[in-house]
Amino acid sequence: MAFVTSREMFARAMNSDYAVGAFNVNNMEIIQGIVDAAKAEQAPLILQVSAGARKYAKPTYLIKLVEAAVEDTGLDICLHLDHGEDFDICKKCVDDGFTSVMIDGSKYPFEENIALTKQVVEYAHAKGVTVEAELGRLAGIEDNINVDARSASFTVPEEAAEFVARTGVDSLAVAIGTSHGAYKFKGEPYLDFERLKKIHQLIPDTPLVLHGASTVLPEFVNLCNEYGGEIPGAQGVPEEMIREATKYGVCKVNIDTDLRLAMTAEIRRYFAEHPAEFDPRKYLGPARDAIRRMVQHKIKNVLGASNKA
Ligand code: G3H
Ligand code: 13P
Ligand code: ZN
């Protein structure tokens, strides 16, 4: 039981039909819900921390909580920085004991993204830490944008191959139609699987990462809306599309929105049904249970990662 890099996890997932879940963590209940699910399923696990999470909880609290999770569950856990926006935050996390970092240079031109990613790879690899980078833009999909315009922001397979060769990055996040948040598609869900297959063909040894991969479970959206929430029209990536992606090099599937929805739905329900209650343990407990059940479902039925730890 320890903090581990993603290298071994991805090596095992690479030529199989499963992916490792990478779940965003912001507080104790979220961490406990996720690790209990991973332990029950004996699944490999990445816990990831965004800049927003660091700001909210303070880095040291999150690191100590993940240390506690390793000790409590006996699981090997990869502690990963999500969407590191510059060299400094990546360096800080490497120095703090993270075993994996993402440098997200996707907003920069190709050459700048390469230069920044190389700088992080050099620093992180010297300390045995793995690095994820991103090429292509994850955009919200609008009704009136046609497929050609939409594809313009997607990852170009030949560029992905050149990017990986020149940076030495360990894994690559690709843009094939997913986006962050609860409103991923206005019409029919669409992912560019031909593009994904082409990328995987050109860089068959590079683990690919799918950001914006929440399925936005209707169960939780409906609960939220039923108990006073206003999130109409929320739509995620269908479960079968995530399963399909794991066949073409996708080894890491990023999930945050589904955690937020599960937690919020249970808290809303609890408040509505127990208006006189004000002990936070009474509503955070069910919220933690909802996260555990949801993550267990995901590991078993969507990621196919049960018994792969
Ligand atoms: O990719 C975004 C993740 O959902 C993290 O979100 O920056 O609000 O913590 P956050
Ligand atoms: P979701 O918003 O689909 O959960 O994506 C999370 C993510 O990609 C974190 O990096
Ligand atoms: Zn992301």
JSON list of C-alpha atoms in Angstrom, two decimals, residues 195-307:
[
{"chain": "A", "resi": 195, "resn": "ARG", "atom": "CA", "xyz": [-10.40, 9.83, -34.76]},
{"chain": "A", "resi": 196, "resn": "LEU", "atom": "CA", "xyz": [-9.76, 7.95, -31.52]},
{"chain": "A", "resi": 197, "resn": "LYS", "atom": "CA", "xyz": [-8.92, 4.75, -33.45]},
{"chain": "A", "resi": 198, "resn": "LYS", "atom": "CA", "xyz": [-6.54, 6.67, -35.71]},
{"chain": "A", "resi": 199, "resn": "ILE", "atom": "CA", "xyz": [-4.77, 8.25, -32.73]},
{"chain": "A", "resi": 200, "resn": "HIS", "atom": "CA", "xyz": [-4.46, 4.85, -31.05]},
{"chain": "A", "resi": 201, "resn": "GLN", "atom": "CA", "xyz": [-3.12, 3.34, -34.28]},
{"chain": "A", "resi": 202, "resn": "LEU", "atom": "CA", "xyz": [-0.40, 5.98, -34.57]},
{"chain": "A", "resi": 203, "resn": "ILE", "atom": "CA", "xyz": [0.63, 5.87, -30.89]},
{"chain": "A", "resi": 204, "resn": "PRO", "atom": "CA", "xyz": [-0.37, 2.37, -29.77]},
{"chain": "A", "resi": 205, "resn": "ASP", "atom": "CA", "xyz": [1.88, 2.44, -26.71]},
{"chain": "A", "resi": 206, "resn": "THR", "atom": "CA", "xyz": [0.61, 5.75, -25.32]},
{"chain": "A", "resi": 207, "resn": "PRO", "atom": "CA", "xyz": [-2.22, 5.54, -22.78]},
{"chain": "A", "resi": 208, "resn": "LEU", "atom": "CA", "xyz": [-4.99, 7.94, -23.79]},
{"chain": "A", "resi": 209, "resn": "VAL", "atom": "CA", "xyz": [-7.09, 9.94, -21.35]},
{"chain": "A", "resi": 210, "resn": "LEU", "atom": "CA", "xyz": [-10.74, 10.90, -21.65]},
{"chain": "A", "resi": 211, "resn": "HIS", "atom": "CA", "xyz": [-11.62, 14.11, -19.82]},
{"chain": "A", "resi": 212, "resn": "GLY", "atom": "CA", "xyz": [-15.21, 15.18, -19.43]},
{"chain": "A", "resi": 213, "resn": "ALA", "atom": "CA", "xyz": [-16.25, 11.55, -19.16]},
{"chain": "A", "resi": 214, "resn": "SER", "atom": "CA", "xyz": [-19.07, 11.75, -16.62]},
{"chain": "A", "resi": 215, "resn": "THR", "atom": "CA", "xyz": [-22.21, 9.96, -17.72]},
{"chain": "A", "resi": 216, "resn": "VAL", "atom": "CA", "xyz": [-24.44, 12.41, -15.78]},
{"chain": "A", "resi": 217, "resn": "LEU", "atom": "CA", "xyz": [-26.63, 9.69, -14.32]},
{"chain": "A", "resi": 218, "resn": "PRO", "atom": "CA", "xyz": [-30.33, 10.53, -14.78]},
{"chain": "A", "resi": 219, "resn": "GLU", "atom": "CA", "xyz": [-31.04, 9.07, -11.32]},
{"chain": "A", "resi": 220, "resn": "PHE", "atom": "CA", "xyz": [-29.14, 11.92, -9.66]},
{"chain": "A", "resi": 221, "resn": "VAL", "atom": "CA", "xyz": [-30.21, 14.67, -12.05]},
{"chain": "A", "resi": 222, "resn": "ASN", "atom": "CA", "xyz": [-33.85, 13.70, -11.45]},
{"chain": "A", "resi": 223, "resn": "LEU", "atom": "CA", "xyz": [-33.36, 13.62, -7.68]},
{"chain": "A", "resi": 224, "resn": "CYS", "atom": "CA", "xyz": [-31.79, 17.08, -7.75]},
{"chain": "A", "resi": 225, "resn": "ASN", "atom": "CA", "xyz": [-34.63, 18.46, -9.85]},
{"chain": "A", "resi": 226, "resn": "GLU", "atom": "CA", "xyz": [-37.27, 16.73, -7.74]},
{"chain": "A", "resi": 227, "resn": "TYR", "atom": "CA", "xyz": [-35.93, 18.32, -4.55]},
{"chain": "A", "resi": 228, "resn": "GLY", "atom": "CA", "xyz": [-35.63, 21.93, -5.62]},
{"chain": "A", "resi": 229, "resn": "GLY", "atom": "CA", "xyz": [-32.65, 21.82, -7.98]},
{"chain": "A", "resi": 230, "resn": "GLU", "atom": "CA", "xyz": [-32.68, 23.43, -11.40]},
{"chain": "A", "resi": 231, "resn": "ILE", "atom": "CA", "xyz": [-30.51, 21.44, -13.77]},
{"chain": "A", "resi": 232, "resn": "PRO", "atom": "CA", "xyz": [-32.79, 20.71, -16.71]},
{"chain": "A", "resi": 233, "resn": "GLY", "atom": "CA", "xyz": [-31.39, 19.19, -19.89]},
{"chain": "A", "resi": 234, "resn": "ALA", "atom": "CA", "xyz": [-28.25, 17.81, -18.29]},
{"chain": "A", "resi": 235, "resn": "GLN", "atom": "CA", "xyz": [-26.70, 15.10, -20.46]},
{"chain": "A", "resi": 236, "resn": "GLY", "atom": "CA", "xyz": [-23.46, 13.14, -20.19]},
{"chain": "A", "resi": 237, "resn": "VAL", "atom": "CA", "xyz": [-21.52, 10.61, -22.24]},
{"chain": "A", "resi": 238, "resn": "PRO", "atom": "CA", "xyz": [-23.58, 7.41, -22.58]},
{"chain": "A", "resi": 239, "resn": "GLU", "atom": "CA", "xyz": [-22.10, 4.48, -20.65]},
{"chain": "A", "resi": 240, "resn": "GLU", "atom": "CA", "xyz": [-21.66, 2.35, -23.77]},
{"chain": "A", "resi": 241, "resn": "MET", "atom": "CA", "xyz": [-19.53, 5.08, -25.36]},
{"chain": "A", "resi": 242, "resn": "ILE", "atom": "CA", "xyz": [-17.13, 5.03, -22.42]},
{"chain": "A", "resi": 243, "resn": "ARG", "atom": "CA", "xyz": [-16.93, 1.23, -22.67]},
{"chain": "A", "resi": 244, "resn": "GLU", "atom": "CA", "xyz": [-16.24, 1.54, -26.41]},
{"chain": "A", "resi": 245, "resn": "ALA", "atom": "CA", "xyz": [-13.45, 4.08, -25.81]},
{"chain": "A", "resi": 246, "resn": "THR", "atom": "CA", "xyz": [-11.61, 1.69, -23.50]},
{"chain": "A", "resi": 247, "resn": "LYS", "atom": "CA", "xyz": [-11.03, -0.58, -26.52]},
{"chain": "A", "resi": 248, "resn": "TYR", "atom": "CA", "xyz": [-8.97, 2.05, -28.35]},
{"chain": "A", "resi": 249, "resn": "GLY", "atom": "CA", "xyz": [-6.23, 3.03, -25.95]},
{"chain": "A", "resi": 250, "resn": "VAL", "atom": "CA", "xyz": [-8.25, 4.98, -23.37]},
{"chain": "A", "resi": 251, "resn": "CYS", "atom": "CA", "xyz": [-6.75, 3.93, -20.05]},
{"chain": "A", "resi": 252, "resn": "LYS", "atom": "CA", "xyz": [-7.87, 6.82, -17.83]},
{"chain": "A", "resi": 253, "resn": "VAL", "atom": "CA", "xyz": [-11.43, 8.11, -17.52]},
{"chain": "A", "resi": 254, "resn": "ASN", "atom": "CA", "xyz": [-11.93, 11.41, -15.66]},
{"chain": "A", "resi": 255, "resn": "ILE", "atom": "CA", "xyz": [-14.99, 11.80, -13.47]},
{"chain": "A", "resi": 256, "resn": "ASP", "atom": "CA", "xyz": [-15.98, 14.79, -11.39]},
{"chain": "A", "resi": 257, "resn": "THR", "atom": "CA", "xyz": [-19.47, 15.92, -12.36]},
{"chain": "A", "resi": 258, "resn": "ASP", "atom": "CA", "xyz": [-21.01, 12.55, -11.44]},
{"chain": "A", "resi": 259, "resn": "LEU", "atom": "CA", "xyz": [-19.55, 12.89, -7.92]},
{"chain": "A", "resi": 260, "resn": "ARG", "atom": "CA", "xyz": [-20.96, 16.39, -7.57]},
{"chain": "A", "resi": 261, "resn": "LEU", "atom": "CA", "xyz": [-24.41, 15.29, -8.74]},
{"chain": "A", "resi": 262, "resn": "ALA", "atom": "CA", "xyz": [-24.54, 12.23, -6.47]},
{"chain": "A", "resi": 263, "resn": "MET", "atom": "CA", "xyz": [-23.52, 14.24, -3.43]},
{"chain": "A", "resi": 264, "resn": "THR", "atom": "CA", "xyz": [-25.87, 17.13, -4.14]},
{"chain": "A", "resi": 265, "resn": "ALA", "atom": "CA", "xyz": [-28.84, 14.87, -4.93]},
{"chain": "A", "resi": 266, "resn": "GLU", "atom": "CA", "xyz": [-28.58, 13.06, -1.59]},
{"chain": "A", "resi": 267, "resn": "ILE", "atom": "CA", "xyz": [-28.11, 16.24, 0.39]},
{"chain": "A", "resi": 268, "resn": "ARG", "atom": "CA", "xyz": [-31.10, 17.86, -1.32]},
{"chain": "A", "resi": 269, "resn": "ARG", "atom": "CA", "xyz": [-33.24, 14.81, -0.60]},
{"chain": "A", "resi": 270, "resn": "TYR", "atom": "CA", "xyz": [-32.10, 14.67, 3.02]},
{"chain": "A", "resi": 271, "resn": "PHE", "atom": "CA", "xyz": [-32.85, 18.35, 3.63]},
{"chain": "A", "resi": 272, "resn": "ALA", "atom": "CA", "xyz": [-36.28, 18.05, 2.02]},
{"chain": "A", "resi": 273, "resn": "GLU", "atom": "CA", "xyz": [-37.18, 14.99, 4.08]},
{"chain": "A", "resi": 274, "resn": "HIS", "atom": "CA", "xyz": [-35.64, 16.17, 7.37]},
{"chain": "A", "resi": 275, "resn": "PRO", "atom": "CA", "xyz": [-36.19, 19.93, 7.59]},
{"chain": "A", "resi": 276, "resn": "ALA", "atom": "CA", "xyz": [-35.50, 20.01, 11.33]},
{"chain": "A", "resi": 277, "resn": "GLU", "atom": "CA", "xyz": [-32.11, 18.26, 11.09]},
{"chain": "A", "resi": 278, "resn": "PHE", "atom": "CA", "xyz": [-28.89, 20.29, 11.27]},
{"chain": "A", "resi": 279, "resn": "ASP", "atom": "CA", "xyz": [-26.15, 17.81, 12.16]},
{"chain": "A", "resi": 280, "resn": "PRO", "atom": "CA", "xyz": [-23.83, 17.75, 9.10]},
{"chain": "A", "resi": 281, "resn": "ARG", "atom": "CA", "xyz": [-23.02, 14.06, 9.70]},
{"chain": "A", "resi": 282, "resn": "LYS", "atom": "CA", "xyz": [-26.66, 13.22, 9.08]},
{"chain": "A", "resi": 283, "resn": "TYR", "atom": "CA", "xyz": [-26.61, 14.52, 5.50]},
{"chain": "A", "resi": 284, "resn": "LEU", "atom": "CA", "xyz": [-22.93, 14.06, 4.61]},
{"chain": "A", "resi": 285, "resn": "GLY", "atom": "CA", "xyz": [-23.16, 10.36, 5.57]},
{"chain": "A", "resi": 286, "resn": "PRO", "atom": "CA", "xyz": [-25.86, 9.55, 2.97]},
{"chain": "A", "resi": 287, "resn": "ALA", "atom": "CA", "xyz": [-24.00, 11.72, 0.44]},
{"chain": "A", "resi": 288, "resn": "ARG", "atom": "CA", "xyz": [-20.84, 9.66, 1.01]},
{"chain": "A", "resi": 289, "resn": "ASP", "atom": "CA", "xyz": [-22.86, 6.44, 0.60]},
{"chain": "A", "resi": 290, "resn": "ALA", "atom": "CA", "xyz": [-24.30, 7.72, -2.67]},
{"chain": "A", "resi": 291, "resn": "ILE", "atom": "CA", "xyz": [-20.80, 8.41, -3.95]},
{"chain": "A", "resi": 292, "resn": "ARG", "atom": "CA", "xyz": [-19.67, 4.91, -2.96]},
{"chain": "A", "resi": 293, "resn": "ARG", "atom": "CA", "xyz": [-22.60, 3.26, -4.75]},
{"chain": "A", "resi": 294, "resn": "MET", "atom": "CA", "xyz": [-22.17, 5.40, -7.86]},
{"chain": "A", "resi": 295, "resn": "VAL", "atom": "CA", "xyz": [-18.39, 4.81, -8.08]},
{"chain": "A", "resi": 296, "resn": "GLN", "atom": "CA", "xyz": [-18.87, 1.09, -7.54]},
{"chain": "A", "resi": 297, "resn": "HIS", "atom": "CA", "xyz": [-21.40, 0.99, -10.39]},
{"chain": "A", "resi": 298, "resn": "LYS", "atom": "CA", "xyz": [-18.98, 2.90, -12.59]},
{"chain": "A", "resi": 299, "resn": "ILE", "atom": "CA", "xyz": [-16.00, 0.67, -11.83]},
{"chain": "A", "resi": 300, "resn": "LYS", "atom": "CA", "xyz": [-18.00, -2.51, -12.38]},
{"chain": "A", "resi": 301, "resn": "ASN", "atom": "CA", "xyz": [-20.31, -1.64, -15.27]},
{"chain": "A", "resi": 302, "resn": "VAL", "atom": "CA", "xyz": [-18.69, 1.24, -17.14]},
{"chain": "A", "resi": 303, "resn": "LEU", "atom": "CA", "xyz": [-14.92, 1.03, -16.64]},
{"chain": "A", "resi": 304, "resn": "GLY", "atom": "CA", "xyz": [-14.80, -2.75, -16.32]},
{"chain": "A", "resi": 305, "resn": "ALA", "atom": "CA", "xyz": [-12.07, -2.35, -13.70]},
{"chain": "A", "resi": 306, "resn": "SER", "atom": "CA", "xyz": [-13.25, -4.71, -10.98]},
{"chain": "A", "resi": 307, "resn": "ASN", "atom": "CA", "xyz": [-10.52, -7.05, -9.71]}
]
